[in-house]
CSV table of C-alpha atoms in Angstrom, one decimal:
chain,number,residue,atom,x,y,z
X,1,UNK,CA,0.0,0.0,0.0
X,2,UNK,CA,1.4,3.4,-1.0
X,3,UNK,CA,0.4,6.5,0.8
X,4,UNK,CA,0.0,9.5,-1.6
X,5,UNK,CA,-0.6,13.1,-0.9
X,6,UNK,CA,-0.6,16.2,-3.0
X,7,UNK,CA,-0.8,19.9,-2.4
X,8,UNK,CA,-4.1,21.1,-3.9
X,9,UNK,CA,-3.5,24.8,-3.7
X,10,UNK,CA,-0.3,24.4,-5.8
X,11,UNK,CA,-1.8,22.2,-8.5
X,12,UNK,CA,-5.5,23.0,-8.5
X,13,UNK,CA,-6.3,26.2,-6.6
X,14,UNK,CA,-7.1,27.1,-3.1
X,15,UNK,CA,-9.5,25.0,-1.1
X,16,UNK,CA,-11.6,25.9,2.0
X,17,UNK,CA,-13.7,23.8,4.3
X,18,UNK,CA,-17.4,23.8,3.3
X,19,UNK,CA,-18.9,22.8,6.6
X,20,UNK,CA,-18.2,23.7,10.2
X,21,UNK,CA,-15.6,21.4,11.6
X,22,UNK,CA,-16.4,20.0,15.0
X,23,UNK,CA,-13.9,21.2,17.5
X,24,UNK,CA,-14.8,18.7,20.2
X,25,UNK,CA,-13.7,15.1,20.4
X,26,UNK,CA,-16.9,13.7,18.9
X,27,UNK,CA,-16.9,11.7,15.7
X,28,UNK,CA,-20.5,11.7,14.7
X,29,UNK,CA,-20.3,10.5,11.1
X,30,UNK,CA,-18.4,7.8,9.3
X,31,UNK,CA,-16.4,10.6,7.6
X,32,UNK,CA,-16.4,12.9,10.7
X,33,UNK,CA,-18.8,15.3,8.9
X,34,UNK,CA,-21.7,14.7,6.6
X,35,UNK,CA,-19.5,15.5,3.6
X,36,UNK,CA,-16.9,13.0,4.5
X,37,UNK,CA,-13.7,15.1,5.0
X,38,UNK,CA,-12.4,12.7,7.7
X,39,UNK,CA,-10.7,15.6,9.5
X,40,UNK,CA,-10.3,16.2,13.2
X,41,UNK,CA,-9.0,19.4,15.0
X,42,UNK,CA,-7.7,17.4,17.9
X,43,UNK,CA,-3.9,17.9,18.6
X,44,UNK,CA,-3.2,16.1,21.8
X,45,UNK,CA,-1.7,13.2,19.9
X,46,UNK,CA,1.0,14.4,17.5
X,47,UNK,CA,4.3,13.4,15.9
X,48,UNK,CA,6.2,14.2,19.0
X,49,UNK,CA,4.4,11.8,21.3
X,50,UNK,CA,2.6,9.2,19.2
X,51,UNK,CA,5.5,6.7,19.8
X,52,UNK,CA,4.7,6.8,23.5
X,53,UNK,CA,1.1,5.8,23.3
X,54,UNK,CA,0.0,3.1,25.7
X,55,UNK,CA,-3.1,0.9,25.5
X,56,UNK,CA,-5.8,2.5,27.6
X,57,UNK,CA,-8.3,-0.3,27.6
X,58,UNK,CA,-9.4,-3.5,25.8
X,59,UNK,CA,-12.9,-4.7,25.2
X,60,UNK,CA,-13.7,-8.3,24.3
X,61,UNK,CA,-16.8,-8.7,22.3
X,62,UNK,CA,-17.1,-12.4,23.0
X,63,UNK,CA,-17.9,-13.2,19.4
X,64,UNK,CA,-16.9,-16.7,18.3
X,65,UNK,CA,-15.6,-16.8,14.8
X,66,UNK,CA,-16.7,-14.6,11.9
X,67,UNK,CA,-15.3,-11.2,11.2
X,68,UNK,CA,-16.6,-7.6,11.0
X,69,UNK,CA,-15.7,-4.2,9.7
X,70,UNK,CA,-16.8,-1.1,11.5
X,71,UNK,CA,-15.9,2.5,11.9
X,72,UNK,CA,-16.9,3.5,15.5
X,73,UNK,CA,-18.8,6.7,16.2
X,74,UNK,CA,-18.2,8.8,19.4
X,75,UNK,CA,-20.9,11.1,20.7
X,76,UNK,CA,-20.7,12.7,24.1
X,77,UNK,CA,-18.1,10.1,25.3
X,78,UNK,CA,-20.2,7.2,24.1
X,79,UNK,CA,-18.6,4.9,21.4
X,80,UNK,CA,-21.0,3.1,19.1
X,81,UNK,CA,-19.9,0.3,16.9
X,82,UNK,CA,-20.9,-3.0,15.3
X,83,UNK,CA,-19.5,-6.5,15.5
X,84,UNK,CA,-20.2,-9.9,14.1
X,85,UNK,CA,-23.1,-10.3,16.5
X,86,UNK,CA,-24.7,-6.9,16.9
X,87,UNK,CA,-24.3,-3.3,18.1
X,88,UNK,CA,-22.4,-2.0,21.2
X,89,UNK,CA,-22.3,1.2,23.2
X,90,UNK,CA,-19.2,1.8,25.4
X,91,UNK,CA,-17.8,4.6,27.6
X,92,UNK,CA,-15.2,5.9,25.2
X,93,UNK,CA,-12.6,6.7,27.9
X,94,UNK,CA,-13.0,3.5,29.9
X,95,UNK,CA,-14.3,0.8,27.6
X,96,UNK,CA,-17.1,0.1,30.0
X,97,UNK,CA,-20.1,-1.5,28.2
X,98,UNK,CA,-23.3,0.5,28.4
X,99,UNK,CA,-25.5,-1.7,26.3
X,100,UNK,CA,-25.5,-4.3,23.6
X,101,UNK,CA,-28.1,-5.0,20.9
X,102,UNK,CA,-27.8,-8.7,20.2
X,103,UNK,CA,-28.6,-9.2,16.6
X,104,UNK,CA,-27.1,-12.7,16.4
X,105,UNK,CA,-25.6,-11.7,13.1
X,106,UNK,CA,-23.2,-9.1,11.8
X,107,UNK,CA,-24.2,-5.5,11.6
X,108,UNK,CA,-22.2,-4.2,8.6
X,109,UNK,CA,-19.7,-1.4,8.4
X,110,UNK,CA,-20.7,0.7,11.4
X,111,UNK,CA,-23.8,2.7,12.5
X,112,UNK,CA,-25.3,6.1,11.9
X,113,UNK,CA,-26.4,8.6,14.6
X,114,UNK,CA,-29.5,10.7,14.6
X,115,UNK,CA,-29.7,13.4,17.4
X,116,UNK,CA,-33.5,13.4,17.5
X,117,UNK,CA,-35.9,16.2,16.8
X,118,UNK,CA,-36.8,17.5,20.2
X,119,UNK,CA,-39.8,15.1,20.5
X,120,UNK,CA,-38.1,11.9,19.6
X,121,UNK,CA,-34.8,11.1,21.3
X,122,UNK,CA,-31.4,10.2,19.7
X,123,UNK,CA,-31.3,7.0,17.7
X,124,UNK,CA,-28.6,4.6,16.4
X,125,UNK,CA,-29.2,3.2,12.9
X,126,UNK,CA,-27.7,-0.1,11.9
X,127,UNK,CA,-28.0,-2.4,8.9
X,128,UNK,CA,-28.5,-6.0,10.0
X,129,UNK,CA,-29.3,-8.5,7.3
X,130,UNK,CA,-32.1,-7.0,5.2
X,131,UNK,CA,-33.2,-4.7,8.0
X,132,UNK,CA,-32.6,-1.1,9.0
X,133,UNK,CA,-32.8,-1.2,12.8
X,134,UNK,CA,-33.4,2.0,14.9
X,135,UNK,CA,-32.1,1.7,18.4
X,136,UNK,CA,-32.6,4.1,21.4
X,137,UNK,CA,-29.1,5.7,21.7
X,138,UNK,CA,-29.3,5.6,25.5
X,139,UNK,CA,-30.6,2.0,26.0
X,140,UNK,CA,-30.0,0.1,22.8
X,141,UNK,CA,-33.6,-1.0,22.7
X,142,UNK,CA,-35.3,-1.0,19.3
X,143,UNK,CA,-37.6,2.1,18.9
X,144,UNK,CA,-41.1,0.5,18.7
X,145,UNK,CA,-42.6,3.3,16.7
X,146,UNK,CA,-40.0,2.9,13.9
X,147,UNK,CA,-41.3,0.6,11.2
X,148,UNK,CA,-42.3,-2.8,12.6
X,149,UNK,CA,-41.0,-3.0,16.2
X,150,UNK,CA,-37.9,-0.9,15.5
X,151,UNK,CA,-36.9,-2.0,12.0
X,152,UNK,CA,-37.9,-1.6,8.3
X,153,UNK,CA,-37.3,-4.3,5.7
X,154,UNK,CA,-34.9,-3.2,3.0
X,155,UNK,CA,-35.8,-6.3,0.9
X,156,UNK,CA,-32.2,-7.2,0.4
X,157,UNK,CA,-28.9,-7.0,2.2
X,158,UNK,CA,-27.1,-3.6,2.1
X,159,UNK,CA,-23.6,-2.5,2.5
X,160,UNK,CA,-23.3,0.7,4.7
X,161,UNK,CA,-25.4,2.5,7.3
X,162,UNK,CA,-27.6,5.3,6.0
X,163,UNK,CA,-26.7,9.0,5.6
X,164,UNK,CA,-28.6,11.3,7.9
X,165,UNK,CA,-30.3,14.5,6.6
X,166,UNK,CA,-32.8,16.3,8.9
X,167,UNK,CA,-35.3,13.6,9.8
X,168,UNK,CA,-34.4,11.3,7.0
X,169,UNK,CA,-32.3,8.2,6.8
X,170,UNK,CA,-31.0,7.9,3.2
X,171,UNK,CA,-29.5,4.6,2.0
X,172,UNK,CA,-28.5,2.5,-1.0
X,173,UNK,CA,-28.3,-1.3,-0.8
X,174,UNK,CA,-28.4,-4.4,-2.9
X,175,UNK,CA,-31.3,-3.1,-5.0
X,176,UNK,CA,-30.7,-0.5,-7.7
X,177,UNK,CA,-32.3,2.3,-5.8
X,178,UNK,CA,-31.5,5.1,-3.3
X,179,UNK,CA,-34.3,5.5,-0.7
X,180,UNK,CA,-35.2,7.8,2.2
X,181,UNK,CA,-37.1,6.9,5.4
X,182,UNK,CA,-38.6,9.0,8.1
X,183,UNK,CA,-36.4,8.6,11.1
X,184,UNK,CA,-39.3,8.9,13.5
X,185,UNK,CA,-41.7,6.4,12.0
X,186,UNK,CA,-39.8,4.4,9.5
X,187,UNK,CA,-42.1,5.4,6.7
X,188,UNK,CA,-40.7,5.4,3.2
X,189,UNK,CA,-40.5,9.0,1.9
X,190,UNK,CA,-38.9,8.8,-1.5
X,191,UNK,CA,-37.2,6.4,-4.0
X,192,UNK,CA,-34.7,7.1,-6.8
X,193,UNK,CA,-34.1,4.4,-9.3
X,194,UNK,CA,-30.4,4.0,-10.3
X,195,UNK,CA,-31.2,2.4,-13.6
X,196,UNK,CA,-32.4,5.0,-16.1
X,197,UNK,CA,-36.1,4.2,-16.7
X,198,UNK,CA,-38.0,4.7,-19.9
X,199,UNK,CA,-38.3,8.5,-20.3
X,200,UNK,CA,-35.3,9.2,-18.0
X,201,UNK,CA,-32.1,10.8,-19.2
X,202,UNK,CA,-29.8,8.0,-20.2
X,203,UNK,CA,-32.3,5.2,-20.8
X,204,UNK,CA,-31.0,4.9,-24.3
X,205,UNK,CA,-27.7,3.6,-22.9
X,206,UNK,CA,-29.3,0.2,-22.3
X,207,UNK,CA,-30.0,-2.1,-25.2
X,208,UNK,CA,-33.3,-3.9,-25.5
X,209,UNK,CA,-34.7,-5.1,-22.1
X,210,UNK,CA,-31.2,-5.2,-20.5
X,211,UNK,CA,-32.3,-2.4,-18.2
X,212,UNK,CA,-35.0,-4.5,-16.5
X,213,UNK,CA,-32.7,-6.7,-14.4
X,214,UNK,CA,-29.0,-6.3,-15.1
X,215,UNK,CA,-27.8,-6.8,-11.5
X,216,UNK,CA,-25.6,-4.3,-9.8
X,217,UNK,CA,-26.1,-0.6,-10.4
X,218,UNK,CA,-26.5,-0.1,-6.7
X,219,UNK,CA,-24.9,1.9,-3.8
X,220,UNK,CA,-22.9,-0.2,-1.3
X,221,UNK,CA,-20.6,2.6,-0.1
X,222,UNK,CA,-21.3,5.6,2.0
X,223,UNK,CA,-23.4,8.5,0.8
X,224,UNK,CA,-22.5,12.2,1.5
X,225,UNK,CA,-24.8,15.0,2.4
X,226,UNK,CA,-24.6,18.8,1.8
X,227,UNK,CA,-27.1,19.8,4.5
X,228,UNK,CA,-26.9,23.5,3.7
X,229,UNK,CA,-28.0,22.9,0.1
X,230,UNK,CA,-30.2,19.9,0.7
X,231,UNK,CA,-28.3,17.5,-1.6
X,232,UNK,CA,-27.2,13.9,-1.3
X,233,UNK,CA,-24.4,12.4,-3.3
X,234,UNK,CA,-24.4,8.6,-4.2
X,235,UNK,CA,-21.4,6.7,-5.5
X,236,UNK,CA,-22.9,4.0,-7.8
X,237,UNK,CA,-21.5,0.5,-8.5
X,238,UNK,CA,-21.1,-1.1,-11.9
X,239,UNK,CA,-23.9,-2.9,-13.7
X,240,UNK,CA,-24.4,-6.6,-14.2
X,241,UNK,CA,-21.6,-9.2,-13.9
X,242,UNK,CA,-18.1,-7.9,-13.1
X,243,UNK,CA,-16.2,-8.8,-16.2
X,244,UNK,CA,-18.7,-9.3,-19.0
X,245,UNK,CA,-21.2,-6.9,-20.5
X,246,UNK,CA,-22.2,-8.9,-23.6
X,247,UNK,CA,-25.9,-8.8,-22.5
X,248,UNK,CA,-26.0,-5.1,-21.7
X,249,UNK,CA,-24.4,-3.1,-24.6
X,250,UNK,CA,-24.2,0.6,-24.0
X,251,UNK,CA,-22.9,2.9,-21.3
X,252,UNK,CA,-25.5,1.5,-18.8
X,253,UNK,CA,-26.5,4.7,-16.8
X,254,UNK,CA,-26.5,5.3,-13.9
X,255,UNK,CA,-23.8,2.7,-13.2
X,256,UNK,CA,-20.4,4.0,-12.1
X,257,UNK,CA,-21.9,7.4,-11.7
X,258,UNK,CA,-21.8,10.1,-9.0
X,259,UNK,CA,-25.5,10.8,-8.7
X,260,UNK,CA,-26.6,14.1,-7.1
X,261,UNK,CA,-30.1,14.1,-5.7
X,262,UNK,CA,-32.4,16.5,-3.9
X,263,UNK,CA,-32.2,15.2,-0.3
X,264,UNK,CA,-35.8,16.3,0.4
X,265,UNK,CA,-37.5,14.7,-2.6
X,266,UNK,CA,-35.0,12.3,-4.3
X,267,UNK,CA,-35.2,14.2,-7.6
X,268,UNK,CA,-32.2,13.9,-9.8
X,269,UNK,CA,-30.1,17.1,-10.0
X,270,UNK,CA,-27.2,15.8,-12.1
X,271,UNK,CA,-25.0,12.8,-12.7
X,272,UNK,CA,-21.5,12.1,-14.0
X,273,UNK,CA,-20.4,8.7,-15.2
X,274,UNK,CA,-16.8,7.9,-14.5
X,275,UNK,CA,-16.7,4.5,-16.3
X,276,UNK,CA,-18.6,3.7,-19.4
X,277,UNK,CA,-19.9,0.1,-19.8
X,278,UNK,CA,-17.8,-1.2,-16.9
X,279,UNK,CA,-16.4,-4.7,-17.3
X,280,UNK,CA,-13.6,-4.3,-14.7
X,281,UNK,CA,-15.5,-4.2,-11.4
X,282,UNK,CA,-14.5,-0.5,-11.0
X,283,UNK,CA,-17.5,0.4,-8.8
X,284,UNK,CA,-17.4,3.8,-7.1
X,285,UNK,CA,-16.6,2.4,-3.7
X,286,UNK,CA,-15.3,5.5,-1.9
X,287,UNK,CA,-17.5,8.0,-0.1
X,288,UNK,CA,-17.7,11.3,-2.1
X,289,UNK,CA,-15.9,14.1,-0.3
X,290,UNK,CA,-17.3,17.6,-0.1
X,291,UNK,CA,-14.9,20.5,-0.1
X,292,UNK,CA,-14.9,24.2,-1.3
X,293,UNK,CA,-12.5,25.5,-3.9
X,294,UNK,CA,-11.4,29.1,-4.4
X,295,UNK,CA,-10.7,29.5,-8.1
X,296,UNK,CA,-9.9,32.9,-9.7
X,297,UNK,CA,-11.7,34.7,-6.8
X,298,UNK,CA,-14.8,32.5,-7.0
X,299,UNK,CA,-15.7,29.9,-4.4
X,300,UNK,CA,-16.8,26.6,-5.9
X,301,UNK,CA,-18.6,24.0,-3.8
X,302,UNK,CA,-17.0,20.8,-5.0
X,303,UNK,CA,-17.3,17.0,-4.7
X,304,UNK,CA,-14.2,14.8,-4.9
X,305,UNK,CA,-14.5,11.2,-6.0
X,306,UNK,CA,-11.6,8.9,-5.7
X,307,UNK,CA,-11.8,5.8,-7.8
X,308,UNK,CA,-10.5,2.2,-8.1
X,309,UNK,CA,-8.7,3.4,-11.3
X,310,UNK,CA,-6.5,5.7,-9.1
X,311,UNK,CA,-8.0,8.8,-10.7
X,312,UNK,CA,-9.4,11.7,-8.7
X,313,UNK,CA,-12.5,13.4,-10.2
X,314,UNK,CA,-13.5,16.9,-9.0
X,315,UNK,CA,-16.9,18.4,-9.9
X,316,UNK,CA,-18.9,21.4,-9.0
X,317,UNK,CA,-21.4,19.9,-6.7
X,318,UNK,CA,-24.2,22.3,-7.7
X,319,UNK,CA,-23.9,21.8,-11.5
X,320,UNK,CA,-21.9,18.6,-12.0
X,321,UNK,CA,-19.4,20.4,-14.2
X,322,UNK,CA,-15.8,19.3,-13.9
X,323,UNK,CA,-13.8,21.9,-12.0
X,324,UNK,CA,-10.4,21.2,-13.6
X,325,UNK,CA,-11.5,19.4,-16.8
X,326,UNK,CA,-12.4,15.9,-17.8
X,327,UNK,CA,-11.7,14.6,-21.2
X,328,UNK,CA,-12.7,11.4,-23.1
X,329,UNK,CA,-9.7,9.5,-24.3
X,330,UNK,CA,-9.5,6.5,-26.6
X,331,UNK,CA,-9.1,3.1,-24.9
X,332,UNK,CA,-8.4,-0.4,-26.1
X,333,UNK,CA,-11.4,-2.3,-27.5
X,334,UNK,CA,-12.6,-5.8,-26.6
X,335,UNK,CA,-12.2,-8.7,-29.0
X,336,UNK,CA,-14.7,-10.9,-27.1
X,337,UNK,CA,-17.6,-11.9,-29.4
X,338,UNK,CA,-20.6,-9.8,-28.6
X,339,UNK,CA,-18.8,-7.4,-26.2
X,340,UNK,CA,-19.1,-3.8,-27.1
X,341,UNK,CA,-16.8,-1.7,-24.9
X,342,UNK,CA,-16.8,2.0,-25.0
X,343,UNK,CA,-14.5,3.7,-27.5
X,344,UNK,CA,-13.5,6.2,-24.9
X,345,UNK,CA,-13.3,6.6,-21.1
X,346,UNK,CA,-13.3,9.8,-18.9
X,347,UNK,CA,-9.9,11.0,-17.6
X,348,UNK,CA,-9.5,14.0,-15.3
X,349,UNK,CA,-7.2,16.7,-16.8
X,350,UNK,CA,-6.0,17.4,-13.2
X,351,UNK,CA,-4.9,16.0,-11.0
X,352,UNK,CA,-2.8,13.3,-12.6
X,353,UNK,CA,-3.6,9.7,-11.6
X,354,UNK,CA,-2.4,8.8,-8.1
X,355,UNK,CA,-2.0,5.0,-8.7
X,356,UNK,CA,0.2,3.0,-11.1
X,357,UNK,CA,-1.6,2.9,-14.4
X,358,UNK,CA,0.3,0.1,-16.3
X,359,UNK,CA,2.9,-2.6,-16.0
X,360,UNK,CA,5.4,-4.1,-18.4
X,361,UNK,CA,7.5,-7.3,-18.1
X,362,UNK,CA,10.5,-5.1,-17.5
X,363,UNK,CA,8.8,-3.9,-14.3
X,364,UNK,CA,8.9,-7.3,-12.6
X,365,UNK,CA,10.6,-7.9,-9.3
X,366,UNK,CA,14.3,-8.7,-9.8
X,367,UNK,CA,16.0,-8.5,-6.4
X,368,UNK,CA,17.2,-12.1,-6.8
X,369,UNK,CA,17.9,-14.0,-10.0
X,370,UNK,CA,15.7,-16.9,-8.9
X,371,UNK,CA,12.7,-14.6,-8.3
X,372,UNK,CA,13.2,-12.6,-11.4
X,373,UNK,CA,13.4,-15.8,-13.5
X,374,UNK,CA,10.2,-17.2,-11.9
X,375,UNK,CA,8.3,-14.0,-12.6
X,376,UNK,CA,9.6,-13.8,-16.2
X,377,UNK,CA,8.6,-17.4,-16.8
X,378,UNK,CA,5.1,-16.8,-15.3
X,379,UNK,CA,4.6,-13.8,-17.5
X,380,UNK,CA,5.7,-15.6,-20.7
X,381,UNK,CA,3.9,-18.8,-19.9
X,382,UNK,CA,0.6,-17.0,-19.6
X,383,UNK,CA,1.3,-14.7,-22.5
X,384,UNK,CA,0.4,-11.6,-20.4
X,385,UNK,CA,-0.4,-8.3,-21.9
X,386,UNK,CA,-1.3,-5.0,-20.3
X,387,UNK,CA,-2.7,-1.8,-21.8
X,388,UNK,CA,-3.6,0.2,-18.7
X,389,UNK,CA,-6.7,0.3,-16.5
X,390,UNK,CA,-9.0,-0.4,-19.4
X,391,UNK,CA,-7.2,-3.4,-20.7
X,392,UNK,CA,-10.1,-5.5,-22.2
X,393,UNK,CA,-10.5,-9.1,-21.1
X,394,UNK,CA,-9.8,-11.9,-23.5
X,395,UNK,CA,-11.2,-15.5,-23.7
X,396,UNK,CA,-9.1,-18.5,-22.7
X,397,UNK,CA,-9.1,-19.7,-26.3
X,398,UNK,CA,-6.8,-16.8,-27.3
X,399,UNK,CA,-4.0,-18.2,-25.1
X,400,UNK,CA,-3.5,-14.7,-23.6
X,401,UNK,CA,-3.9,-13.2,-20.1
X,402,UNK,CA,-5.1,-9.6,-19.6
X,403,UNK,CA,-3.4,-7.6,-16.8
X,404,UNK,CA,-5.1,-4.4,-15.6
X,405,UNK,CA,-3.5,-1.7,-13.5
X,406,UNK,CA,-5.0,-0.8,-11.1
X,407,UNK,CA,-7.2,-3.8,-10.5
X,408,UNK,CA,-10.6,-4.0,-8.8
X,409,UNK,CA,-9.0,-3.8,-5.3
X,410,UNK,CA,-6.5,-1.1,-6.3
X,411,UNK,CA,-6.5,2.7,-6.6
X,412,UNK,CA,-8.6,4.6,-4.1
X,413,UNK,CA,-11.1,1.9,-3.5
X,414,UNK,CA,-13.0,2.0,-0.2
X,415,UNK,CA,-10.9,4.5,1.8
X,416,UNK,CA,-11.3,7.5,-0.4
X,417,UNK,CA,-9.6,10.7,0.6
X,418,UNK,CA,-9.4,13.0,3.6
X,419,UNK,CA,-9.0,16.8,3.6
X,420,UNK,CA,-7.2,19.1,5.9
X,421,UNK,CA,-8.6,22.6,5.4
X,422,UNK,CA,-5.8,24.3,7.3
X,423,UNK,CA,-2.9,22.7,5.4
X,424,UNK,CA,-4.9,22.8,2.2
X,425,UNK,CA,-4.0,19.1,1.6
X,426,UNK,CA,-6.0,16.2,0.3
X,427,UNK,CA,-4.6,12.8,1.6
X,428,UNK,CA,-5.3,9.6,-0.3
X,429,UNK,CA,-4.5,6.0,0.4
X,430,UNK,CA,-3.6,4.4,-2.9
X,431,UNK,CA,-3.3,0.6,-3.6
X,432,UNK,CA,-1.0,-0.3,-6.5
X,433,UNK,CA,-2.7,-3.6,-7.0
X,434,UNK,CA,-3.3,-5.1,-10.4
X,435,UNK,CA,-5.5,-8.0,-11.5
X,436,UNK,CA,-5.0,-10.5,-14.3
X,437,UNK,CA,-7.1,-13.2,-15.9
X,438,UNK,CA,-9.2,-14.4,-18.9
X,439,UNK,CA,-12.8,-15.3,-19.6
X,440,UNK,CA,-14.1,-18.8,-19.6
X,441,UNK,CA,-17.5,-19.6,-21.1
X,442,UNK,CA,-20.1,-20.6,-18.5
X,443,UNK,CA,-21.3,-24.1,-19.3
X,444,UNK,CA,-24.7,-23.4,-17.8
X,445,UNK,CA,-27.4,-22.4,-20.3
X,446,UNK,CA,-28.7,-19.9,-17.7
């Protein structure tokens, strides 16, 4: 894993923080603020003392087997997090358990916090199986007036806890929709379909009936909210199967798009597709990050989207127009029968890609002769070829193996970026991980 940073004010212009940064020690959202800057003002731990840190406490969940991924939230010295068996609340400074909601199954990727509305108290929202569960933040007991005894059925499993806007919980999930629920009652308020329907902009990017059930085209990452402007930003996954698009010719909107919606109504404001006709599993995994840019004396509210391709796209979040330019560039074309890849793909003019974008045989590891020879033989035996991130897949019958850089677990992936408004820096974790392979015909007629 390579850690990459770049100085935005030098390359792109001056940036300023769009939202008030919380000065206290709370961490109320997955990305610290609704726009996902992942920035804290705390300075007690710094480069001069970090080496002297000692463990303050340890908490044992008691889970037997399984695994979980969770970003804890901290609100008024209470830490909320998920495990393989449910949701916990601990005293943040001591690790003392305050309550546990025993779901008897994993609650995925953390929780969301709603402060209440004066009449209804604070609630913790968790995604457990196919359910969105609302828990009393003080007791961990399901809120009986929310949905059916404290939960609403999402109809499918879903990847991340909801974004919070006013009294709405807004979430994606396994279905190709973004939906909003009333946080007090659990009532469904609005739905936006992520597959362009007949009459919608972009419906023509699906051939025949392929739009009806292509699979994918959903949101499994975190959404971002611009509360001041009443907007929500959704990073959408690819359509259909990961590595073949034979049955879905076209750009397949709104797959691989940043989709900007009116947070109150779910109406589409704009979209930008970052991968046309994705056959590389290049879903938009990272949470969009909301920042403000000062450019030529004009302040531009922007949204930053890091991608698995290692490219950083920056758009005006009001209009969807690229701030520093995006151009369509020719890319290699597929030779697989029936596969119609896009002739071009979007590339940001600035900044330059942050991840490795290609690999040649000459780049193979060569610290020892034995290792170098092994890698060389492996490359030649598999007849490897690489033409960048949009290297088209080939069939096994060709005797070749396609190598893409970055691969589906490379580039920015899940972590996205963080932004320091004082240093005027964007920080990005970048994975220089490729993937290689070829296509084999599925023997099943279905």
